mmCIF file of C-alpha atoms and ligand atoms in Angstrom:
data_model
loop_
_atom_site.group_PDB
_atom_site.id
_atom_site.type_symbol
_atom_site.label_atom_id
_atom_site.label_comp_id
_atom_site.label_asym_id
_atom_site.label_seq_id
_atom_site.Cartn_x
_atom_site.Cartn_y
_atom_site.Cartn_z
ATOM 1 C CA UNK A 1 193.686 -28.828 4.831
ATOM 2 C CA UNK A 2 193.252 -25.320 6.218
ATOM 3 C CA UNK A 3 189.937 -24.240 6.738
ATOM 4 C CA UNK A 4 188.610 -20.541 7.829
ATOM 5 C CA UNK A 5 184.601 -20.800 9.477
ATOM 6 C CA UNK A 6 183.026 -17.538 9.564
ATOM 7 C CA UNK A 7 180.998 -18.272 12.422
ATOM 8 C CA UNK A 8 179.065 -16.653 15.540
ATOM 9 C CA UNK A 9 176.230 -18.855 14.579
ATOM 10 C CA UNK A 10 175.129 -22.158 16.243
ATOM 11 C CA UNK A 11 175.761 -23.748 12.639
ATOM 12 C CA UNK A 12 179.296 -22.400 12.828
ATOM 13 C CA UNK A 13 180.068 -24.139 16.382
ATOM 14 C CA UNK A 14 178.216 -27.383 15.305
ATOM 15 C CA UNK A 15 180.516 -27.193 12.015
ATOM 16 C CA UNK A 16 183.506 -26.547 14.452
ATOM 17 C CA UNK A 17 182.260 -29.347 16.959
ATOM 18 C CA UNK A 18 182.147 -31.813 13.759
ATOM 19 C CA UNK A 19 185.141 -31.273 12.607
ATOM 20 C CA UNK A 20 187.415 -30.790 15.427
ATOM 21 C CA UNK A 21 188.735 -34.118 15.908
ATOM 22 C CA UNK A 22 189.303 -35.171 12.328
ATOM 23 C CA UNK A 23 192.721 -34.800 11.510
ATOM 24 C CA UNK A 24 192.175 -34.137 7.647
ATOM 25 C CA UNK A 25 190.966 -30.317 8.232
ATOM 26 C CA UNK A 26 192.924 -28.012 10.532
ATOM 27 C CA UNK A 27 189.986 -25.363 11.549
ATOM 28 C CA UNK A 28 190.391 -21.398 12.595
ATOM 29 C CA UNK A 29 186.771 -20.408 14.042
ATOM 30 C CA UNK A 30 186.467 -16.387 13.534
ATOM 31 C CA UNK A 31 184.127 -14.324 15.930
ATOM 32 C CA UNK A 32 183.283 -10.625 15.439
ATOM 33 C CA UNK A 33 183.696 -10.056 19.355
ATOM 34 C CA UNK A 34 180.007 -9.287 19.421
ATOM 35 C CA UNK A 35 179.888 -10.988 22.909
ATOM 36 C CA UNK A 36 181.595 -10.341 26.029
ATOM 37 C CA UNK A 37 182.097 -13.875 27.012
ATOM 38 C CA UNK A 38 181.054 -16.047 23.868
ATOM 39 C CA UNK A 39 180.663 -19.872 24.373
ATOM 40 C CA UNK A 40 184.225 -21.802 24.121
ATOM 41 C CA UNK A 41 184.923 -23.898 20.891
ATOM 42 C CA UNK A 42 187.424 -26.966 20.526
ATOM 43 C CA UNK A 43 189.220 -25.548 17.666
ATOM 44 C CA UNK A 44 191.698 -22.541 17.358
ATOM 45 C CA UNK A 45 189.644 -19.503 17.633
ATOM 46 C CA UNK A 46 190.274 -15.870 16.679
ATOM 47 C CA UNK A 47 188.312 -12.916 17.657
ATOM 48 C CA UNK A 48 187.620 -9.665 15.731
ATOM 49 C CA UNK A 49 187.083 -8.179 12.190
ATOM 50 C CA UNK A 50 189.975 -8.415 9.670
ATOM 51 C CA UNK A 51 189.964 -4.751 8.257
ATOM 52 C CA UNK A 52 187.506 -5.464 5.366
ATOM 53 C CA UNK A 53 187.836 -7.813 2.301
ATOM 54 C CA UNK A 54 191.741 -7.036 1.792
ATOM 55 C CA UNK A 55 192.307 -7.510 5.263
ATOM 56 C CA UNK A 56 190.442 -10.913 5.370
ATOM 57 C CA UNK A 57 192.958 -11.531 2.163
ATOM 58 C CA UNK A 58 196.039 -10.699 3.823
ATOM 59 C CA UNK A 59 194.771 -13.197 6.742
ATOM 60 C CA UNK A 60 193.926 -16.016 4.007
ATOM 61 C CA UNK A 61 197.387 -15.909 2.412
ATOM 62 C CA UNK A 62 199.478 -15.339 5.767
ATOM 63 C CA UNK A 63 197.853 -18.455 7.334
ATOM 64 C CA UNK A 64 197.954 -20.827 4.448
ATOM 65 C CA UNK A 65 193.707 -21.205 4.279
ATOM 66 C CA UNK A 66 192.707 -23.534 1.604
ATOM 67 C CA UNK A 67 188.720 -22.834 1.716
ATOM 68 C CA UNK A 68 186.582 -20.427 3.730
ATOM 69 C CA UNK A 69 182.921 -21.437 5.334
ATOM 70 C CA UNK A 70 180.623 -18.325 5.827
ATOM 71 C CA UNK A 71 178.518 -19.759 9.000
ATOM 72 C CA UNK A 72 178.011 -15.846 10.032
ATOM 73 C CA UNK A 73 174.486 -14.858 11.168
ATOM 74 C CA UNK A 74 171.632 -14.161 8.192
ATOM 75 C CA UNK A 75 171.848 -10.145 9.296
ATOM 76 C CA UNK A 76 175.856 -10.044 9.187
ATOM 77 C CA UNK A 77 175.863 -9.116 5.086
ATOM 78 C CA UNK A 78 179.096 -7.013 5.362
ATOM 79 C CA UNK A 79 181.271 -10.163 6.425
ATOM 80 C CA UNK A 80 180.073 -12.300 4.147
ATOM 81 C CA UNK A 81 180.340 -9.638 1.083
ATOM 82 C CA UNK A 82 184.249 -9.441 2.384
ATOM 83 C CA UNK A 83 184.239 -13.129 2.644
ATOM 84 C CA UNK A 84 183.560 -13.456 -1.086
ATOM 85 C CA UNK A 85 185.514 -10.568 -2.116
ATOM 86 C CA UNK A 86 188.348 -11.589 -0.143
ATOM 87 C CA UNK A 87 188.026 -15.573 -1.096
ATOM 88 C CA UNK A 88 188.348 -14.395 -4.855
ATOM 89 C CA UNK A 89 191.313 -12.285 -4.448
ATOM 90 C CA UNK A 90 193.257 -15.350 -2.976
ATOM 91 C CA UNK A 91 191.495 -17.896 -5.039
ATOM 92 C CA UNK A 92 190.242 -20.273 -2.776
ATOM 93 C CA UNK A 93 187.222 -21.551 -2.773
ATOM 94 C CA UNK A 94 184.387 -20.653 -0.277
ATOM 95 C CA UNK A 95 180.789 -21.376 0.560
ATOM 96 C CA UNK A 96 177.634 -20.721 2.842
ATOM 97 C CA UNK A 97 175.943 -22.057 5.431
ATOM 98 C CA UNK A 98 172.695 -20.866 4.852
ATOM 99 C CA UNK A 99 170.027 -21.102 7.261
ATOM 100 C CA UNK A 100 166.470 -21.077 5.980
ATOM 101 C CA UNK A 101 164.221 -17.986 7.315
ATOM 102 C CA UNK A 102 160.932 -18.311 9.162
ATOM 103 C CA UNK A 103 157.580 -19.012 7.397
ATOM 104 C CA UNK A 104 154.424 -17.679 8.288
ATOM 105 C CA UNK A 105 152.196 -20.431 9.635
ATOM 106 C CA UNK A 106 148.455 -21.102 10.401
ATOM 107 C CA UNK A 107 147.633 -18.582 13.268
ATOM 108 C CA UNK A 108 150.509 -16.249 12.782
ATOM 109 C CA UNK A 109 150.192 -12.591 12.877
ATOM 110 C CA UNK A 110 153.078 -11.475 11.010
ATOM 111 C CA UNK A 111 154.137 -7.241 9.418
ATOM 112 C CA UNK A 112 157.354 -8.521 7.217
ATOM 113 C CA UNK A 113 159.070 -4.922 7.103
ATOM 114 C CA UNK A 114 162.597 -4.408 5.791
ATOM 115 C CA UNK A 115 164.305 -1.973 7.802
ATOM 116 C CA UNK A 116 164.628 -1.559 11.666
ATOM 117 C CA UNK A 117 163.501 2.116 10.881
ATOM 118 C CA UNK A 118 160.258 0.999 9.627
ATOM 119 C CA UNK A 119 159.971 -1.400 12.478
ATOM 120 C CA UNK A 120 159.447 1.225 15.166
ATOM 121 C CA UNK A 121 156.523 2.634 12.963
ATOM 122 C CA UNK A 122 155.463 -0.635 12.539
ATOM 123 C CA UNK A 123 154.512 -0.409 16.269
ATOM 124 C CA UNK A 124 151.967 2.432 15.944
ATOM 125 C CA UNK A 125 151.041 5.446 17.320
ATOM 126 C CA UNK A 126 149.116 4.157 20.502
ATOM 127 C CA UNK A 127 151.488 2.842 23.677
ATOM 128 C CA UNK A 128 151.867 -0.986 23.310
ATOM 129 C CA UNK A 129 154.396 -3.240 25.667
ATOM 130 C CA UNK A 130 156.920 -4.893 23.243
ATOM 131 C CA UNK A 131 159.237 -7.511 23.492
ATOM 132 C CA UNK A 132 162.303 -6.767 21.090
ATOM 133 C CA UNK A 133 164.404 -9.682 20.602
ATOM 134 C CA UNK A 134 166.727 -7.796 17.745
ATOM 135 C CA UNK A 135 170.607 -7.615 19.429
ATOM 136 C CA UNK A 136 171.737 -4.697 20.815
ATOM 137 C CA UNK A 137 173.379 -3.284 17.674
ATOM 138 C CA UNK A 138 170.039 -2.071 16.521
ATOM 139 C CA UNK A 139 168.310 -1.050 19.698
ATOM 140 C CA UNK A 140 168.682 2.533 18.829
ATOM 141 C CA UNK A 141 166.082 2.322 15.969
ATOM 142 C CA UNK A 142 163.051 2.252 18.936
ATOM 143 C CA UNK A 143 163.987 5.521 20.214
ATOM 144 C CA UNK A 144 162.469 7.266 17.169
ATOM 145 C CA UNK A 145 159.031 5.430 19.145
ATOM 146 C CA UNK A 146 159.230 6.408 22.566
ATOM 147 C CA UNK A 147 155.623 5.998 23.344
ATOM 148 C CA UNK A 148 156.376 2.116 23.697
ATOM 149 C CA UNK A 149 157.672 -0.030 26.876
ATOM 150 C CA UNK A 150 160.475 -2.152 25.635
ATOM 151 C CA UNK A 151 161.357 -4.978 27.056
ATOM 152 C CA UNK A 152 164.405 -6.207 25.221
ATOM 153 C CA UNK A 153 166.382 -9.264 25.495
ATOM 154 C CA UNK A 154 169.861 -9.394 24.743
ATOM 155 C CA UNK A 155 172.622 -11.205 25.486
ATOM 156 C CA UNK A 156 174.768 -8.608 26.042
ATOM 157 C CA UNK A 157 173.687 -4.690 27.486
ATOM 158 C CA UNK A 158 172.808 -2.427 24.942
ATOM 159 C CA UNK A 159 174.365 0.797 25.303
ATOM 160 C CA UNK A 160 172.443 3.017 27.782
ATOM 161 C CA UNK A 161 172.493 6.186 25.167
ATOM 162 C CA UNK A 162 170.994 3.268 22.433
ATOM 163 C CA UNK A 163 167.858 2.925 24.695
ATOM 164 C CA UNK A 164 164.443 4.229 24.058
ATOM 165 C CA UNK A 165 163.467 6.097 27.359
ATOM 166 C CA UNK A 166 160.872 3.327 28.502
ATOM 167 C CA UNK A 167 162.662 0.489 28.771
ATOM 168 C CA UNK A 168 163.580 -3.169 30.823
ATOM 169 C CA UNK A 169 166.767 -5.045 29.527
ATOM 170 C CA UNK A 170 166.887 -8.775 30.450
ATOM 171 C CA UNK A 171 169.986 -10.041 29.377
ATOM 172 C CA UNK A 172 169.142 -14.132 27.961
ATOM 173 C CA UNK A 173 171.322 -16.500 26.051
ATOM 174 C CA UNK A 174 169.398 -18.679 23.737
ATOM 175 C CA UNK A 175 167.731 -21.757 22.954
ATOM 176 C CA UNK A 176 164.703 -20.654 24.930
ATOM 177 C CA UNK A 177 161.843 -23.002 25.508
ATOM 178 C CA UNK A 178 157.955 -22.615 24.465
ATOM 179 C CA UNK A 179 156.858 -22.490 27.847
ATOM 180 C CA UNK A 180 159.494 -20.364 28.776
ATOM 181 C CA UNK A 181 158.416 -17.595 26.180
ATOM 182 C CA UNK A 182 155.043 -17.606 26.752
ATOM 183 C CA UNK A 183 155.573 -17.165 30.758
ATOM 184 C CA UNK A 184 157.652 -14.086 29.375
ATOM 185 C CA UNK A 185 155.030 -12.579 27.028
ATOM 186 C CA UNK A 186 152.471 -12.858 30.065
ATOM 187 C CA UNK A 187 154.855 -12.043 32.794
ATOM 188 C CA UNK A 188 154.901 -8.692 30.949
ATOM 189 C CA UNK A 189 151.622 -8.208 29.533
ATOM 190 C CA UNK A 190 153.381 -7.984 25.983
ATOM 191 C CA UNK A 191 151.076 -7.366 23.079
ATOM 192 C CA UNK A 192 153.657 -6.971 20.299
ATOM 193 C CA UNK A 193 156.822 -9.416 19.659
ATOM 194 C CA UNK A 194 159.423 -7.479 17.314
ATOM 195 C CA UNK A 195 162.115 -10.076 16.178
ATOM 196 C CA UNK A 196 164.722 -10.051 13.069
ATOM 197 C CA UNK A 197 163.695 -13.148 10.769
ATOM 198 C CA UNK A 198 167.287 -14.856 11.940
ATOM 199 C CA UNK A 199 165.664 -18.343 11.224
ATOM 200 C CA UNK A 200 166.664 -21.635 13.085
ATOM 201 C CA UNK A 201 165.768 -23.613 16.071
ATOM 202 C CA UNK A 202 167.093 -21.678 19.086
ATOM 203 C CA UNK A 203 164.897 -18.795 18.691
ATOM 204 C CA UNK A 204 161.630 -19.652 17.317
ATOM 205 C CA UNK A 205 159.806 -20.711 20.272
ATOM 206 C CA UNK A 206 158.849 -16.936 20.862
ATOM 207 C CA UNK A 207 157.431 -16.823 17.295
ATOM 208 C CA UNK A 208 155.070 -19.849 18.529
ATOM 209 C CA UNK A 209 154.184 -18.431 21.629
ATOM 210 C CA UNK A 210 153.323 -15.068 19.866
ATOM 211 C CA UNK A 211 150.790 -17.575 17.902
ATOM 212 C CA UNK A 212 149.850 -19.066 21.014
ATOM 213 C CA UNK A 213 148.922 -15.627 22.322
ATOM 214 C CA UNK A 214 147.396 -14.489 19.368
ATOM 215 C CA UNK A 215 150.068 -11.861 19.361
ATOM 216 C CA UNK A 216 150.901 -9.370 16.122
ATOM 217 C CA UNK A 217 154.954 -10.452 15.331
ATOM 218 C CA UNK A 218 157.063 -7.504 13.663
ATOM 219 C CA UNK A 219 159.403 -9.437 11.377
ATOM 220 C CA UNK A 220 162.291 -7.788 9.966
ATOM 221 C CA UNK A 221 163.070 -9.425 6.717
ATOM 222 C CA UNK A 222 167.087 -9.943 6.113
ATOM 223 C CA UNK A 223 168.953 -8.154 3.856
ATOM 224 C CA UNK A 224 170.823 -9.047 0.559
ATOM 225 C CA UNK A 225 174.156 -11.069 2.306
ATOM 226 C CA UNK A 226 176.091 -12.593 -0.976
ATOM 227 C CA UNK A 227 177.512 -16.112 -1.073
ATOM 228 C CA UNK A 228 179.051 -17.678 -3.601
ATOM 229 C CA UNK A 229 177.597 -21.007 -2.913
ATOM 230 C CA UNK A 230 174.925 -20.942 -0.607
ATOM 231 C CA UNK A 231 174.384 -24.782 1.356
ATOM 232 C CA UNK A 232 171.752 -25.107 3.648
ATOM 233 C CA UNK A 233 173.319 -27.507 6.504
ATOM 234 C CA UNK A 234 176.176 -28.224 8.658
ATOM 235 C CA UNK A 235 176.062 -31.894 6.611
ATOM 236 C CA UNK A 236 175.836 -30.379 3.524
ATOM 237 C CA UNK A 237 179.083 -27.448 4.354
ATOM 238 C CA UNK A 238 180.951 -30.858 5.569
ATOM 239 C CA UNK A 239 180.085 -32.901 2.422
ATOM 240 C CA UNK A 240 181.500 -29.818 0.427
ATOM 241 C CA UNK A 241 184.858 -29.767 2.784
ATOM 242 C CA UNK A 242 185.513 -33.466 1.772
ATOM 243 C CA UNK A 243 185.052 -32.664 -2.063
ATOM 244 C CA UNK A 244 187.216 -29.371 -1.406
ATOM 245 C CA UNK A 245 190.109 -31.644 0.459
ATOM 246 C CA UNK A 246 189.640 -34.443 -2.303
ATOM 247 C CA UNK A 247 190.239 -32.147 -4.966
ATOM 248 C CA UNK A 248 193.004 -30.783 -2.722
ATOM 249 C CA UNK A 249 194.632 -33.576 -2.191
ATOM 250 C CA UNK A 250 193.699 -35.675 -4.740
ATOM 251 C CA UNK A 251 196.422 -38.517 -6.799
ATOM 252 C CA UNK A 252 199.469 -36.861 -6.823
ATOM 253 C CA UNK A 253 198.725 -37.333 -11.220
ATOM 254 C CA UNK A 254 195.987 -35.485 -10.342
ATOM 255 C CA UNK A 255 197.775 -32.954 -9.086
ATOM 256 C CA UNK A 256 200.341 -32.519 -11.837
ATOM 257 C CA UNK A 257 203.128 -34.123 -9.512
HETATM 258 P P1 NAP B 1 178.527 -7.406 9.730
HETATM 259 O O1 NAP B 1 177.818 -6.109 9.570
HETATM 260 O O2 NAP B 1 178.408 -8.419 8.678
HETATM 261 O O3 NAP B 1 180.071 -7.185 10.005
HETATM 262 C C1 NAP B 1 180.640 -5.958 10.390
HETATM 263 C C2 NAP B 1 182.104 -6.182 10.584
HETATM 264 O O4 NAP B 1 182.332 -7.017 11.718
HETATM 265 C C3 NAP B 1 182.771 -6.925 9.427
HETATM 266 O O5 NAP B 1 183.065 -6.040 8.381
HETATM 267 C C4 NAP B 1 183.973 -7.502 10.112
HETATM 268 O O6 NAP B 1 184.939 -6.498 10.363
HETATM 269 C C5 NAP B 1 183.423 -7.901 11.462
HETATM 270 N N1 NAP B 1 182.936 -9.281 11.502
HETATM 271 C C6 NAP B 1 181.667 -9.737 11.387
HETATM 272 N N2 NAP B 1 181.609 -11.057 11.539
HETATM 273 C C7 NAP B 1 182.885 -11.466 11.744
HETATM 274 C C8 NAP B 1 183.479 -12.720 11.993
HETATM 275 N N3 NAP B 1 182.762 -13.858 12.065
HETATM 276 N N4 NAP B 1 184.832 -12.763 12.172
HETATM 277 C C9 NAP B 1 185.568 -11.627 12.137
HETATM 278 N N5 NAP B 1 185.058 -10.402 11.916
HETATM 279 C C10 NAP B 1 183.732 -10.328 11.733
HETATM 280 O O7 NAP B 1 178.061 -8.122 11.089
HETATM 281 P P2 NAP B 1 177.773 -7.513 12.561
HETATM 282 O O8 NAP B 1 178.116 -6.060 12.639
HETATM 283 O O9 NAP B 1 178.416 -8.436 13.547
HETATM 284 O O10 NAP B 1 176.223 -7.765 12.727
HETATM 285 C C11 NAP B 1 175.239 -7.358 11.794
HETATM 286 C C12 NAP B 1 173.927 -7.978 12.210
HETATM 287 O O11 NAP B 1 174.093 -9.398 12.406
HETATM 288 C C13 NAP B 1 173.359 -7.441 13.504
HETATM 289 O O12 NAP B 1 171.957 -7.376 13.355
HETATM 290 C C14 NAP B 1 173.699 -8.519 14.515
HETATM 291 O O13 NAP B 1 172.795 -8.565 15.587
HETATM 292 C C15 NAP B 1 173.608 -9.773 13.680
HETATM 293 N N6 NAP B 1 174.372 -10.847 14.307
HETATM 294 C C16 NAP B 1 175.726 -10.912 14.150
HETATM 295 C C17 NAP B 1 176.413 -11.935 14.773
HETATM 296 C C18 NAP B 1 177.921 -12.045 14.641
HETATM 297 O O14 NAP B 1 178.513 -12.982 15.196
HETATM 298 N N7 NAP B 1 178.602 -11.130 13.921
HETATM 299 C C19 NAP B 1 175.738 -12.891 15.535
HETATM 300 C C20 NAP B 1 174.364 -12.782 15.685
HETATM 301 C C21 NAP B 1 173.690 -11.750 15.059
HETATM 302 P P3 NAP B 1 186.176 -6.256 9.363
HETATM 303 O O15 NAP B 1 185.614 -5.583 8.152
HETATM 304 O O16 NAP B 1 187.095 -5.386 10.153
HETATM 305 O O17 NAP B 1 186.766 -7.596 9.035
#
């Protein structure tokens, strides 16, 4: 069975991990290219968009996929609107690995804002030393609050023209560790943590050393990203693959042969 993950997500190379030596399910792992060098997978691998939803069609029928996993990141809605779009033009059926956002605990000092417009406001008017831990792709957005000192982490450079004028870029691949962020936060004298609510493992330790610190956290909430049926685990996306593949390739009766 021909399967299409979605992926740039560490649910997507888990997925691709799980599967990759099971002979039932021949996997194609599709990355935006939003990395220069992105970890390797052991399963074929393509790299780039498609040309929107009919484009991710056209890619569907000419390579014989059977059902499409959306593992793409919570803030990557445009892919996964395609992905649904695309999977219903070709008929084949398609779900989501859905990873569950942060939660406010005991201790946390949390502005939930929607936009990363409203997150450079969210800063205020008086100077502050911020950690920004959004991607590069938004960067940009902290120009419009130049008053700041930005230290952002990325994995990648942002573009230099993207950069708010007061600025340190350490570039940082994920998981990081709990001591490890809160050696950052005081290495830098940070006093506000500004984050995307992507959710997961990997990244939270910086949301528990904010609380540690007693630090404010600006958290951008996600946006809408459709699914047509949203799981929420790597065990749950394989369970659904081995219904998909039964119905598949069920009795041949079954099958009307
Ligand atoms: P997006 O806005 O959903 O996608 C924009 C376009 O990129 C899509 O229309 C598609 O191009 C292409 N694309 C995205 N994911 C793809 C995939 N897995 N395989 C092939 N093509 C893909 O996503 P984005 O621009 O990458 O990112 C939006 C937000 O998500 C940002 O905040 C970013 O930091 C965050 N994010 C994204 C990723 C990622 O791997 N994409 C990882 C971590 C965080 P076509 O229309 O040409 O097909």
């Amino acid at each position: 069975m021909r399967i299409l993950v979605l992926g740039g997500t560490t649910e997507a190379s888990a997925l691709a991990r799980r599967l990759a030596g099971d002979a039932r399910f021949s996997l194609t792992l599709s990355l935006a290219g939003r990395t220069a060098a992105p970890q390797s997978h052991p399963v074929a691998t393509r790299i780039g968009g498609f040309g929107g939803a009919e484009g991710l069609a056209r890619w569907v029928r000419a390579h014989g996929i059977d059902a499409i996993v959306d593992a793409t990141h919570p803030f990557a809605a445009r892919i996964s609107a395609n992905a649904v779009e695309a999977a219903q033009l070709c008929g084949v059926p398609i779900a989501s690995v859905v990873r569950a956002p942060w939660q406010p605990r005991e201790g946390d000092d949390w502005i939930c804002i929607d936009g990363f417009d409203e997150g450079a406001s969210a800063i205020g008017k008086n100077p502050r030393r911020v950690l920004l831990t959004i991607g590069r792709q938004e960067v940009a957005a902290f120009r419009a609050a130049p008053q700041h000192l930005y230290i952002v982490r990325t994995i990648d450079p942002p573009a230099a023209a993207d950069l708010p004028p007061r600025v340190e870029v350490i570039r940082r691949r994920g998981p990081f560790s709990l001591d490890g962020e809160i050696a950052l936060l005081r290495a830098h004298g940070i006093d506000c943590v500004i984050t995307k609510n992507a959710g997961g493992e990997a990244t939270y330790a910086k949301i528990a050393a904010a609380r540690e610190l007693g630090l404010p956290v600006i958290m951008i909430s996600r946006p809408h990203k459709p699914a047509r049926l949203a799981l929420d685990s790597v065990d749950a996306a394989c369970a659904w693959l081995e219904r998909q593949r039964n119905a598949h390739c069920g009795p041949r009766s079954d099958r009307g042969v």
